[in-house]
Coordinates of C-alpha atoms in Angstrom, one line a residue:
M1 CA -40.8 -7.8 15.3
I2 CA -37.7 -8.2 16.9
I3 CA -35.0 -6.4 17.0
E4 CA -31.4 -7.0 18.3
F5 CA -28.9 -5.1 19.0
K6 CA -25.2 -5.4 19.8
D7 CA -24.6 -7.2 23.4
R8 CA -27.7 -9.0 22.1
K9 CA -30.1 -6.9 23.8
K10 CA -33.4 -7.4 21.9
K11 CA -36.7 -5.5 22.2
E12 CA -40.0 -5.6 20.2
F13 CA -41.4 -3.1 18.4
P14 CA -45.2 -3.1 16.5
F15 CA -44.7 -1.4 14.1
Q16 CA -42.6 0.7 11.1
I17 CA -39.8 2.1 12.0
S18 CA -36.5 4.0 11.7
A19 CA -32.8 3.1 12.7
Y20 CA -32.4 6.1 14.3
E21 CA -35.5 5.5 16.2
A22 CA -35.0 2.1 16.9
L23 CA -31.5 2.9 17.9
K24 CA -33.2 6.4 20.8
S25 CA -35.2 3.4 21.9
L26 CA -32.7 2.2 23.5
S27 CA -29.8 4.7 24.6
S28 CA -30.6 8.7 23.0
S29 CA -26.5 9.4 23.5
L30 CA -26.2 5.8 21.1
A31 CA -28.5 7.3 18.7
K32 CA -26.5 10.6 18.9
E33 CA -22.9 9.8 18.2
A34 CA -24.6 6.7 15.6
V35 CA -23.6 7.9 11.8
A36 CA -25.0 4.7 10.5
V37 CA -25.9 1.3 11.4
Y38 CA -25.4 -2.6 10.4
V39 CA -28.6 -4.5 9.1
N40 CA -28.3 -7.8 9.3
S41 CA -24.4 -6.8 8.4
E42 CA -25.7 -4.8 5.3
M43 CA -24.4 -0.8 5.6
K44 CA -27.0 1.6 6.2
D45 CA -28.5 4.9 7.0
L46 CA -30.0 5.9 10.2
S47 CA -32.9 7.3 8.1
Y48 CA -33.2 3.7 6.9
Q49 CA -37.4 2.3 7.7
I50 CA -37.3 -1.4 9.4
T51 CA -40.4 -3.4 8.9
D52 CA -38.7 -6.9 9.8
D53 CA -37.0 -8.9 12.1
C54 CA -33.1 -7.6 12.4
K55 CA -29.8 -7.1 14.0
L56 CA -29.3 -3.7 14.7
I57 CA -25.6 -2.1 15.1
A58 CA -24.9 1.6 15.3
I59 CA -21.7 2.3 13.5
T60 CA -20.7 5.3 15.8
K61 CA -17.9 8.6 15.3
D62 CA -15.2 6.0 16.5
M63 CA -15.4 3.4 14.1
K64 CA -13.5 3.4 10.6
E65 CA -16.5 2.9 9.0
A66 CA -18.2 6.1 9.9
L67 CA -15.3 7.3 9.2
D68 CA -15.5 6.4 5.2
I69 CA -19.3 7.6 5.3
L70 CA -18.4 10.9 6.5
H71 CA -15.2 10.9 3.9
H72 CA -18.4 10.2 0.8
S73 CA -20.8 12.9 2.1
A74 CA -17.7 15.2 2.4
A75 CA -17.3 14.5 -1.4
H76 CA -21.0 15.4 -2.1
L77 CA -20.0 18.4 -0.3
M78 CA -17.6 19.6 -1.9
A79 CA -19.4 19.0 -5.4
Q80 CA -22.1 20.8 -4.3
A81 CA -20.6 23.8 -3.0
I82 CA -18.8 23.6 -7.3
S83 CA -21.6 23.1 -8.6
H84 CA -22.4 26.3 -7.6
I85 CA -19.5 28.3 -8.2
Y86 CA -19.3 26.0 -11.3
P87 CA -23.1 26.2 -12.5
D88 CA -21.5 23.7 -15.9
A89 CA -19.7 21.3 -13.8
S90 CA -20.5 18.2 -14.9
F91 CA -19.9 15.3 -12.1
A92 CA -18.2 11.8 -12.5
Y93 CA -17.4 10.1 -9.8
G94 CA -16.5 10.9 -6.3
P95 CA -15.5 8.6 -3.9
A96 CA -14.4 8.0 -0.3
T97 CA -10.5 7.0 -0.1
E98 CA -8.7 5.2 2.6
E99 CA -7.6 9.3 4.4
G100 CA -9.8 11.5 2.7
F101 CA -12.0 11.7 -0.6
Y102 CA -12.0 13.1 -4.5
Y103 CA -14.0 14.1 -7.4
D104 CA -13.5 13.9 -10.7
L105 CA -15.5 16.1 -12.8
K106 CA -14.8 18.7 -15.9
T107 CA -15.7 22.6 -15.9
S108 CA -15.7 24.5 -18.0
S109 CA -13.0 27.3 -16.5
T110 CA -10.4 25.8 -15.0
I111 CA -10.6 24.9 -11.5
S112 CA -6.5 25.6 -9.9
I113 CA -5.4 24.9 -6.3
E114 CA -5.6 28.7 -5.8
D115 CA -9.5 28.4 -5.6
F116 CA -10.2 26.3 -2.8
P117 CA -10.5 28.7 -0.9
K118 CA -13.5 30.0 -2.0
I119 CA -15.0 26.9 -2.8
E120 CA -14.3 26.0 0.9
K121 CA -16.5 28.7 2.0
E122 CA -19.6 27.6 -0.3
M123 CA -18.7 24.6 1.2
Q124 CA -19.4 26.0 4.7
K125 CA -22.1 27.6 4.3
I126 CA -23.8 24.9 3.4
V127 CA -22.6 22.6 6.5
N128 CA -23.6 25.9 8.5
E129 CA -28.0 25.4 6.4
N130 CA -27.5 21.7 7.8
L131 CA -29.4 20.2 4.3
P132 CA -31.1 17.4 5.0
I133 CA -29.0 14.0 2.8
E134 CA -32.1 11.7 1.9
R135 CA -31.8 8.5 0.2
R136 CA -34.7 8.1 -2.2
E137 CA -35.0 5.3 -5.2
I138 CA -35.5 6.5 -8.0
T139 CA -36.1 5.0 -12.0
I140 CA -33.4 5.4 -14.9
S141 CA -36.5 7.4 -16.9
E142 CA -36.7 9.9 -13.5
G143 CA -32.2 9.2 -13.4
R144 CA -32.3 10.8 -17.0
E145 CA -34.8 13.9 -16.2
I146 CA -33.5 15.1 -12.4
F147 CA -29.7 13.6 -14.6
K148 CA -30.0 15.5 -17.8
N149 CA -27.0 17.9 -18.0
Q150 CA -25.0 15.7 -16.2
K151 CA -23.0 13.7 -19.2
Y152 CA -20.9 11.0 -16.4
K153 CA -24.4 9.8 -14.8
L154 CA -26.5 10.5 -18.0
I155 CA -23.6 7.0 -18.9
H156 CA -23.6 5.5 -15.5
M157 CA -27.4 4.6 -16.1
E158 CA -26.8 3.4 -20.2
E159 CA -24.1 1.2 -18.8
L160 CA -26.4 -1.0 -16.3
N161 CA -28.8 -1.2 -19.4
D162 CA -32.3 -2.0 -18.2
E163 CA -35.0 0.0 -17.7
N164 CA -36.8 -1.0 -14.6
K165 CA -33.9 -1.3 -12.8
K166 CA -34.1 1.1 -9.4
L167 CA -31.6 4.0 -9.0
S168 CA -30.0 4.7 -5.2
A169 CA -29.6 8.6 -5.2
Y170 CA -29.1 11.3 -2.4
F171 CA -31.0 14.9 -2.7
Q172 CA -29.5 17.8 -0.5
G173 CA -31.0 20.5 -1.4
D174 CA -30.4 21.6 -5.0
F175 CA -27.9 19.1 -5.4
S176 CA -28.5 15.1 -6.4
D177 CA -25.9 12.1 -7.5
L178 CA -26.4 8.9 -8.0
C179 CA -24.6 6.5 -4.6
L180 CA -24.8 3.9 -3.1
G181 CA -24.3 4.9 0.5
P182 CA -24.4 5.2 3.2
H183 CA -24.2 8.9 5.0
V184 CA -24.5 11.0 7.3
K185 CA -28.0 12.5 7.9
S186 CA -27.5 15.9 7.5
T187 CA -25.0 18.7 6.4
G188 CA -24.3 20.2 9.3
V189 CA -22.2 16.6 10.5
I190 CA -19.5 17.2 8.7
K191 CA -17.5 19.5 11.0
A192 CA -13.6 19.7 10.1
F193 CA -12.7 19.2 6.3
K194 CA -9.9 20.7 4.2
L195 CA -9.6 20.8 0.4
L196 CA -5.8 19.2 -0.4
S197 CA -4.4 19.0 -3.9
I198 CA -5.8 18.1 -7.3
S199 CA -5.3 16.5 -11.0
S200 CA -5.8 15.9 -13.6
C201 CA -7.4 12.1 -14.7
Y202 CA -9.5 10.6 -17.6
F203 CA -13.2 9.2 -17.3
K204 CA -12.9 6.1 -16.3
G205 CA -9.3 6.0 -16.5
D206 CA -9.0 5.5 -19.8
K207 CA -6.5 7.8 -21.7
N208 CA -9.7 7.6 -25.0
N209 CA -12.2 9.3 -22.4
D210 CA -12.3 13.0 -21.8
S211 CA -9.6 14.7 -19.6
L212 CA -11.7 15.4 -15.8
T213 CA -10.1 17.6 -13.1
R214 CA -9.0 15.0 -10.1
I215 CA -10.6 17.3 -6.8
Y216 CA -8.4 15.6 -3.3
G217 CA -10.1 16.0 -0.2
T218 CA -10.6 15.1 3.2
A219 CA -13.0 15.5 6.7
F220 CA -12.9 14.6 10.4
F221 CA -15.5 14.3 12.7
K222 CA -12.8 17.1 15.1
K223 CA -11.1 20.2 14.2
E224 CA -8.3 18.8 16.3
D225 CA -8.4 15.7 14.6
L226 CA -8.5 17.7 10.8
D227 CA -5.5 19.1 12.8
N228 CA -3.0 16.0 13.5
Y229 CA -3.6 15.0 9.7
L230 CA -2.5 18.8 8.8
R231 CA 0.8 18.2 11.0
I232 CA 1.4 14.4 9.9
L233 CA 0.7 15.7 6.2
E234 CA 3.6 18.5 6.1
E235 CA 5.3 15.8 8.4
R236 CA 5.1 13.4 5.2
K237 CA 6.7 16.1 3.0
E238 CA 9.7 16.0 5.1
C239 CA 10.7 12.2 4.5
D240 CA 9.8 12.6 1.0
H241 CA 11.6 10.0 0.0
K242 CA 13.0 11.5 -3.0
K243 CA 13.9 14.1 -0.6
I244 CA 16.0 11.2 1.6
G245 CA 17.3 9.4 -1.2
K246 CA 19.6 12.9 -2.7
N247 CA 20.6 13.9 0.7
M248 CA 21.4 10.3 2.0
N249 CA 23.0 9.4 -1.6
L250 CA 20.5 6.5 -2.3
F251 CA 19.3 7.1 -6.2
M252 CA 19.4 9.8 -8.5
L253 CA 16.6 9.6 -11.1
S254 CA 17.9 11.6 -14.8
D255 CA 16.0 13.0 -18.5
Y256 CA 17.9 10.5 -20.4
G257 CA 15.8 7.2 -19.0
P258 CA 12.3 8.9 -16.5
G259 CA 11.0 5.6 -14.8
F260 CA 14.5 4.1 -14.3
P261 CA 16.3 4.7 -11.2
F262 CA 19.7 4.8 -10.9
W263 CA 21.1 3.0 -7.5
L264 CA 24.5 5.4 -5.8
P265 CA 26.6 3.9 -3.1
N266 CA 25.1 4.3 0.0
G267 CA 21.2 3.2 -2.2
M268 CA 23.2 -0.3 -3.7
I269 CA 24.6 -1.2 0.3
L270 CA 20.8 -0.2 1.5
R271 CA 19.5 -2.4 -1.4
K272 CA 22.0 -5.7 -1.2
E273 CA 21.3 -5.9 2.5
L274 CA 17.6 -6.3 1.1
E275 CA 18.3 -8.4 -0.8
N276 CA 20.7 -10.2 1.3
Y277 CA 18.6 -10.6 4.1
W278 CA 16.0 -11.6 1.5
I279 CA 17.9 -14.5 0.2
N280 CA 18.3 -16.0 3.6
L281 CA 15.1 -16.1 4.7
H282 CA 14.0 -17.9 1.1
L283 CA 16.5 -20.5 1.8
K284 CA 16.4 -21.4 5.3
N285 CA 12.3 -21.9 4.5
D286 CA 12.9 -24.3 1.4
Y287 CA 13.1 -21.8 -1.8
M288 CA 15.3 -22.5 -4.4
I289 CA 16.8 -19.2 -6.2
I290 CA 17.0 -18.6 -9.8
K291 CA 17.4 -16.2 -12.9
S292 CA 15.2 -15.9 -16.0
P293 CA 15.9 -14.5 -18.7
T294 CA 15.3 -10.7 -19.2
I295 CA 13.8 -11.3 -23.0
L296 CA 11.5 -13.3 -24.2
S297 CA 9.8 -14.7 -27.4
R298 CA 6.1 -13.5 -28.0
E299 CA 4.5 -17.1 -28.2
L300 CA 5.3 -17.3 -24.7
W301 CA 3.5 -13.9 -23.8
E302 CA 1.1 -15.5 -25.7
T303 CA 1.2 -19.0 -23.7
S304 CA 0.6 -17.0 -21.1
G305 CA -2.5 -14.4 -21.6
H306 CA 0.4 -11.7 -21.5
W307 CA 0.2 -10.4 -24.8
S308 CA -3.5 -10.0 -25.2
H309 CA -4.3 -8.3 -21.4
Y310 CA -1.3 -6.8 -21.3
K311 CA 0.5 -6.1 -24.0
E312 CA 0.2 -1.8 -24.3
N313 CA 2.4 -2.2 -21.1
M314 CA 5.1 -3.9 -22.2
Y315 CA 8.2 -3.0 -24.3
I316 CA 7.9 -5.1 -26.6
T317 CA 12.1 -5.5 -29.8
K318 CA 12.5 -8.3 -32.7
I319 CA 15.5 -10.2 -32.2
D320 CA 16.2 -12.6 -35.7
K321 CA 13.0 -10.5 -37.7
Q322 CA 10.5 -12.4 -34.6
P323 CA 8.8 -10.1 -32.3
F324 CA 10.2 -10.1 -28.5
A325 CA 9.2 -8.7 -25.3
I326 CA 11.2 -7.4 -22.1
K327 CA 9.5 -8.8 -20.0
P328 CA 6.6 -7.6 -17.6
M329 CA 6.2 -10.4 -15.2
N330 CA 8.5 -13.2 -13.9
C331 CA 5.6 -16.3 -14.0
P332 CA 6.5 -17.4 -17.7
G333 CA 10.6 -18.0 -16.6
A334 CA 9.5 -20.1 -13.8
I335 CA 7.0 -21.9 -15.4
L336 CA 9.7 -22.6 -18.1
V337 CA 12.0 -23.5 -15.4
Y338 CA 9.5 -26.7 -13.1
A339 CA 8.3 -27.9 -16.9
N340 CA 12.2 -28.5 -17.7
D341 CA 12.3 -31.7 -15.7
L342 CA 9.4 -34.3 -15.4
H343 CA 8.2 -34.7 -11.6
S344 CA 6.6 -36.7 -9.4
Y345 CA 3.4 -35.8 -6.4
K346 CA 6.4 -36.6 -3.8
E347 CA 8.2 -33.2 -5.3
L348 CA 5.9 -31.2 -4.5
P349 CA 5.6 -29.0 -3.8
L350 CA 8.6 -27.4 -5.9
R351 CA 9.6 -23.5 -4.5
Y352 CA 11.0 -21.0 -6.9
A353 CA 12.2 -17.2 -5.5
E354 CA 13.4 -15.2 -8.4
L355 CA 15.1 -11.2 -8.2
G356 CA 13.5 -10.9 -11.8
D357 CA 14.3 -7.7 -13.1
V358 CA 11.1 -6.2 -15.4
H359 CA 9.8 -3.1 -16.8
R360 CA 6.5 -2.3 -17.3
H361 CA 5.3 0.7 -19.2
E362 CA 4.1 3.4 -18.0
A363 CA 2.5 7.4 -18.1
S364 CA 5.4 9.4 -17.3
G365 CA 2.8 11.6 -15.1
A366 CA 2.0 8.3 -13.0
L367 CA 5.8 8.4 -12.9
N368 CA 7.5 9.5 -9.0
G369 CA 10.5 8.0 -7.2
L370 CA 10.4 4.8 -6.0
F371 CA 7.0 4.9 -5.9
R372 CA 6.0 4.6 -9.9
V373 CA 9.0 3.1 -12.2
R374 CA 9.8 1.6 -15.0
A375 CA 11.8 -0.8 -14.1
F376 CA 12.3 -3.0 -11.3
T377 CA 12.6 -5.9 -9.4
Q378 CA 10.5 -8.0 -8.0
D379 CA 10.4 -10.1 -5.0
D380 CA 9.0 -13.1 -7.0
A381 CA 8.2 -16.5 -5.4
H382 CA 6.5 -19.0 -7.6
I383 CA 5.6 -22.6 -5.9
L384 CA 3.7 -25.8 -8.0
L385 CA 2.6 -27.4 -5.6
R386 CA -0.6 -30.5 -5.3
E387 CA -4.8 -29.1 -5.2
D388 CA -4.7 -30.7 -1.1
Q389 CA -1.3 -28.8 -0.4
I390 CA -2.8 -25.1 -0.6
G391 CA -3.8 -24.6 3.2
E392 CA -0.9 -25.7 4.3
E393 CA 1.2 -24.0 2.1
I394 CA -0.5 -20.6 2.6
R395 CA 0.1 -20.5 6.4
R396 CA 4.1 -21.5 5.9
L397 CA 3.3 -17.9 3.7
L398 CA 1.5 -15.5 6.7
K399 CA 4.4 -17.1 8.9
I400 CA 7.1 -15.4 6.7
Y401 CA 4.7 -12.7 5.7
N402 CA 4.4 -11.9 9.5
E403 CA 8.2 -12.1 10.2
V404 CA 9.5 -10.5 6.7
Y405 CA 6.9 -7.4 8.0
S406 CA 7.3 -7.1 11.9
R407 CA 11.4 -6.8 11.1
F408 CA 10.2 -3.6 9.8
N409 CA 8.0 -2.3 12.6
L410 CA 5.0 -2.4 9.5
S411 CA 1.6 -3.4 11.2
Y412 CA -0.8 -5.5 8.6
H413 CA -4.4 -6.2 7.3
I414 CA -5.2 -8.4 4.3
E415 CA -7.8 -7.9 2.1
L416 CA -9.6 -10.6 -0.9
S417 CA -9.6 -10.0 -4.3
T418 CA -11.3 -11.4 -6.1
R419 CA -12.9 -12.0 -10.0
P420 CA -12.4 -9.1 -12.4
L421 CA -15.3 -8.1 -14.3
D422 CA -14.1 -8.1 -17.4
K423 CA -10.5 -9.0 -17.9
F424 CA -10.0 -12.4 -16.9
V425 CA -8.4 -15.5 -18.3
G426 CA -10.2 -19.3 -17.1
K427 CA -13.5 -20.2 -16.0
I428 CA -16.0 -18.3 -13.5
S429 CA -16.4 -21.6 -11.8
T430 CA -12.5 -22.9 -11.7
W431 CA -12.4 -19.2 -10.1
N432 CA -15.1 -19.3 -7.5
K433 CA -13.3 -23.0 -6.3
A434 CA -10.1 -21.2 -6.4
E435 CA -11.5 -18.0 -4.7
K436 CA -13.0 -20.3 -1.9
E437 CA -9.7 -21.9 -1.1
L438 CA -8.0 -18.3 -0.3
E439 CA -11.7 -17.5 1.9
E440 CA -11.1 -20.6 3.6
C441 CA -7.2 -20.6 4.2
L442 CA -7.6 -16.7 6.3
K443 CA -10.8 -18.2 8.5
D444 CA -9.6 -22.0 9.2
N445 CA -6.6 -19.8 10.6
H446 CA -9.1 -16.7 11.9
I447 CA -7.1 -14.3 10.1
P448 CA -9.6 -11.1 9.8
Y449 CA -9.8 -9.8 6.3
K450 CA -11.8 -8.0 3.9
I451 CA -12.9 -8.6 0.1
N452 CA -11.7 -6.6 -1.9
P453 CA -14.4 -7.7 -5.1
G454 CA -13.1 -7.1 -8.8
D455 CA -9.0 -6.5 -8.3
G456 CA -7.6 -10.1 -8.8
A457 CA -5.1 -10.2 -11.4
F458 CA -6.0 -11.6 -14.2
Y459 CA -5.2 -15.1 -14.2
G460 CA -6.7 -15.6 -10.6
P461 CA -7.4 -14.4 -7.3
K462 CA -4.8 -13.1 -4.0
L463 CA -4.2 -11.8 -1.1
D464 CA -3.0 -8.8 -0.7
F465 CA -0.8 -6.8 2.1
K466 CA -2.1 -4.0 3.4
F467 CA 0.3 -2.4 5.7
K468 CA 0.7 1.1 7.6
D469 CA 4.0 3.0 8.0
S470 CA 4.9 5.4 10.7
L471 CA 3.0 8.3 9.1
N472 CA -0.1 6.1 8.9
R473 CA -0.3 5.9 5.5
I474 CA -2.1 2.4 4.1
W475 CA 0.9 1.0 1.7
Q476 CA -0.2 -2.4 -0.6
C477 CA 2.9 -4.0 -1.0
G478 CA 2.6 -8.0 -0.5
T479 CA 0.2 -10.6 -2.2
I480 CA -0.3 -14.3 -2.5
Q481 CA -1.8 -15.4 -6.0
L482 CA -3.6 -18.7 -6.9
D483 CA -3.6 -19.3 -10.2
M484 CA -4.7 -22.2 -11.6
Q485 CA -5.2 -20.9 -15.2
L486 CA -1.3 -20.9 -16.3
P487 CA -0.1 -24.1 -15.3
H488 CA -3.1 -25.1 -17.7
R489 CA -1.8 -23.2 -20.3
F490 CA 1.5 -24.2 -19.9
K491 CA 0.5 -27.6 -19.3
L492 CA 2.1 -28.2 -17.2
S493 CA 2.0 -31.4 -15.2
Y494 CA 3.1 -34.2 -12.0
V495 CA 3.3 -38.0 -11.4
D496 CA 0.5 -38.5 -9.3
K497 CA 1.0 -41.6 -6.6
D498 CA -2.1 -43.4 -9.5
G499 CA 0.8 -42.6 -11.7
K500 CA -1.3 -40.2 -13.8
K501 CA -0.2 -37.1 -14.5
R502 CA -2.0 -34.5 -13.0
E503 CA -2.3 -30.9 -13.0
P504 CA -0.5 -28.6 -10.4
I505 CA -1.5 -25.0 -9.2
M506 CA 0.2 -22.5 -9.0
I507 CA 1.2 -19.6 -6.1
H508 CA 2.8 -16.7 -7.8
R509 CA 3.7 -14.7 -3.9
A510 CA 5.8 -11.3 -3.2
I511 CA 6.4 -9.8 0.1
F512 CA 8.8 -6.5 -0.5
G513 CA 6.2 -6.5 -3.6
S514 CA 9.7 -5.3 -5.9
I515 CA 13.4 -3.9 -4.1
E516 CA 12.6 -0.2 -5.9
R517 CA 9.0 1.0 -3.9
F518 CA 9.9 -1.1 -0.9
V519 CA 12.7 0.9 -0.4
G520 CA 10.6 4.5 -1.2
V521 CA 8.1 3.2 1.2
I522 CA 11.2 2.4 3.8
T523 CA 13.1 5.5 3.8
E524 CA 9.3 7.0 4.3
H525 CA 8.6 5.0 7.4
F526 CA 12.0 5.5 9.0
K527 CA 12.6 9.1 7.9
G528 CA 15.8 7.8 6.6
A529 CA 17.0 6.2 9.6
F530 CA 17.3 3.1 9.1
P531 CA 17.8 0.0 11.7
T532 CA 21.0 -0.4 11.9
W533 CA 21.9 -3.7 10.1
L534 CA 20.4 -1.7 7.1
A535 CA 22.0 1.2 7.4
P536 CA 24.3 2.4 4.2
E537 CA 26.4 4.2 6.8
Q538 CA 26.2 1.8 10.7
C539 CA 28.7 4.1 12.3
R540 CA 31.0 7.3 12.0
I541 CA 33.9 8.5 14.5
I542 CA 34.6 12.1 15.2
P543 CA 38.4 12.8 16.7
V544 CA 37.4 15.8 18.8
S545 CA 40.7 17.3 17.4
T546 CA 41.7 16.5 13.7
D547 CA 45.2 17.3 14.8
D548 CA 45.3 15.4 17.9
E549 CA 47.8 12.6 16.4
K550 CA 46.6 9.9 19.6
Q551 CA 43.6 10.4 18.8
L552 CA 43.3 9.9 15.5
K553 CA 45.2 7.0 15.3
Y554 CA 43.0 6.1 18.2
A555 CA 40.0 5.8 16.0
E556 CA 41.5 4.7 12.9
K557 CA 42.4 1.5 15.4
L558 CA 38.7 1.7 16.0
N559 CA 37.5 2.1 12.4
K560 CA 39.9 -1.3 11.3
K561 CA 38.7 -3.1 14.3
L562 CA 35.0 -2.4 12.9
E563 CA 36.1 -2.6 9.3
N564 CA 37.0 -6.5 10.3
L565 CA 33.8 -7.3 11.6
H566 CA 32.0 -5.7 8.3
I567 CA 30.8 -2.7 9.5
R568 CA 30.0 0.2 7.5
S569 CA 32.6 2.9 9.6
K570 CA 34.3 5.7 8.7
V571 CA 36.5 8.3 10.5
D572 CA 35.7 11.7 9.6
Y573 CA 39.2 13.3 9.6
R574 CA 37.8 17.5 7.8
N575 CA 38.8 20.1 9.5
E576 CA 35.5 21.4 11.1
K577 CA 34.2 21.8 14.7
L578 CA 33.2 19.6 16.4
P579 CA 29.6 20.5 16.2
Y580 CA 29.7 20.9 13.2
R581 CA 30.3 17.3 12.4
M582 CA 28.7 15.8 15.3
R583 CA 25.1 17.3 13.4
E584 CA 26.7 16.1 9.9
S585 CA 26.2 12.6 11.2
L586 CA 23.3 12.8 12.2
T587 CA 21.6 14.6 9.8
K588 CA 23.5 11.7 7.2
K589 CA 21.6 9.8 9.9
V590 CA 24.0 7.4 10.5
S591 CA 23.4 4.5 13.6
Y592 CA 26.6 5.2 15.7
S593 CA 28.4 8.7 15.8
V594 CA 31.0 8.1 17.8
V595 CA 33.3 10.8 19.3
I596 CA 37.1 10.2 20.3
G597 CA 39.2 12.7 22.5
N598 CA 42.0 12.8 24.9
S599 CA 39.6 11.2 27.9
E600 CA 38.6 8.5 26.0
V601 CA 42.6 7.4 25.0
E602 CA 43.3 7.2 27.7
S603 CA 40.6 5.0 29.2
S604 CA 40.9 2.6 25.7
T605 CA 36.6 3.9 26.1
V606 CA 34.5 4.6 23.5
T607 CA 31.7 7.3 23.9
Y608 CA 28.6 7.4 21.3
R609 CA 25.2 8.0 20.4
I610 CA 22.7 6.0 18.3
L611 CA 20.3 7.5 16.2
G612 CA 17.4 9.3 17.8
Q613 CA 18.9 9.5 20.6
K614 CA 19.7 12.9 23.3
K615 CA 22.1 11.1 25.7
T616 CA 25.5 9.9 24.7
E617 CA 27.0 6.6 26.2
T618 CA 30.5 5.8 27.5
L619 CA 31.9 2.1 27.0
S620 CA 34.8 0.2 26.8
F621 CA 36.2 -0.7 22.9
N622 CA 35.5 -3.6 23.2
D623 CA 32.0 -3.7 24.9
F624 CA 31.4 -0.2 22.7
V625 CA 32.0 -3.0 19.0
N626 CA 30.4 -5.5 20.8
K627 CA 27.3 -3.5 21.0
I628 CA 27.1 -2.9 17.2
K629 CA 28.5 -5.6 16.6
K630 CA 24.7 -7.4 18.3
D631 CA 22.7 -4.6 17.1
I632 CA 23.4 -5.4 13.4
Q633 CA 23.4 -9.3 13.5
K634 CA 19.6 -9.2 15.9
K635 CA 18.6 -7.2 12.5
E636 CA 16.2 -5.7 14.7
V637 CA 14.2 -2.0 14.7
T638 CA 16.1 -0.4 18.1
R639 CA 14.8 3.4 17.5
T640 CA 12.3 5.2 18.1
Y641 CA 11.2 7.2 14.1
Q642 CA 8.4 8.9 15.5
D643 CA 10.7 11.3 17.0
K644 CA 9.7 14.4 15.3
N645 CA 13.5 15.8 15.5
L646 CA 16.0 12.8 15.5
M647 CA 18.5 15.6 16.0
E648 CA 18.0 17.1 18.6

């Protein structure tokens, strides 16, 4: 038996061996750092028994996969501790998440945040016991006995509907769970953990099922990593877009319209700058801007498939006694625009872009500032093209996405989301073809990606853009969806070069995702200190003395010059002390705070401080005007937003 390790090192073993022992034979330090392994690209526990030739790669603690495994093991650790304190607890699902883990469970007594210390104490006790974590394959009949008091595990087994199927189960001391794994080798590996929050949820996310308690937590291999993460969490609280939005006069929410945000004056400036940037970007890339109606007939939504697949999220009304719906998506509108004319193959691709207002019913408990709303503007585009144009068009799109996210200093990765298991339209063969097209395009362009099984839209697979902000969070806003269903359902066509009618392919595409959510994301990403081109207030001019006529005249001259250049500027005339006015300018995240005193008046200069910088600079009147003008025109991130205190 030959095992090939990383860097093509090979070693022969005469008999069956565990992955851990195989690594140890190569390097004891490598085995010590390993959390799990890849065996021929499949993740396995260190205890996995190798019986055939294979490639073996260690998953070490410095790899992201290792942290995911630790998170999953910490979910089991928390569940075991809860089972000791609440013996009647029933456990549903407990996965790892991007930054930690959660477990959904039900107990007869209520669990609150106040109970976290005693749960953590029990978790630490189990960690100190260093219990081995072992995987076993069991039959469904064995599972029924092991989990006889676990309602949700029994439901899961019954859904498999295969008595001969072997189940993967993990055992640690007196706790067991159905799980594919892998896991760390023992509870002692989980060195640092913290329970974070608690919420309600429904079993399998269905409101018709049991209401459960969801407990969130996180875990790290080192205490210092945990401490750093907890510090970031505190920083995130300070950067909450709802808090910043109120302070900066961006938006408001009202009980008269839950989930329907009101845009305030400064928020409208920010929003319009984003929209203007978006429109210019699309015109530059050969898109046509359209606008479709907000309310359309039931018949249209039945043809599109939304009525049967999305009706519960739609707002429905009647016009002339006929059922209509407020649109939850923009795509049928773009389809009707395309169908308004006959098209030749020479015209394709046709690119329709729309800042479309849509409405979707969200549960009241899910509403969250601008992140989760009931009315929002999608930055949609719908591209109709020939099948042979897909690869080239996807390449064009990838360049546009990269340009936009770079503009906002956002790093990202891509996930390919495939056909949902149940709610989808069209033939599976068509889905397979569409998924293959997207995957081949990513491979041909050497773009790293990962598969997100079953998370596609009901009409087609998609590419999801997941980007990371300055607070180390992952967001999914942008998407590219390949659709071979809706053109068929609406009988769209173009005349090919042989004179015959063909069905076009459709690409649904959004970069921001929605204006509302994107504003919420970048507000927290920039901590309210937006790049100058986006900032609601770009310059505030502060005379040292509001009683000095020369200072006021000079300040007004500068302000008028900036206003004539469409730079958002104002003079602070208030009879307050200079430090107070300066500090407020920084608090309100004004890009340039300008101080005008006697020396500036006499020398025709401007002394200013850029938000995020501690030092002040002095330039001539014209040089300052040119500087701020160029800063805005560049549309670049020119400040550092990692600063813990931008006002120091």
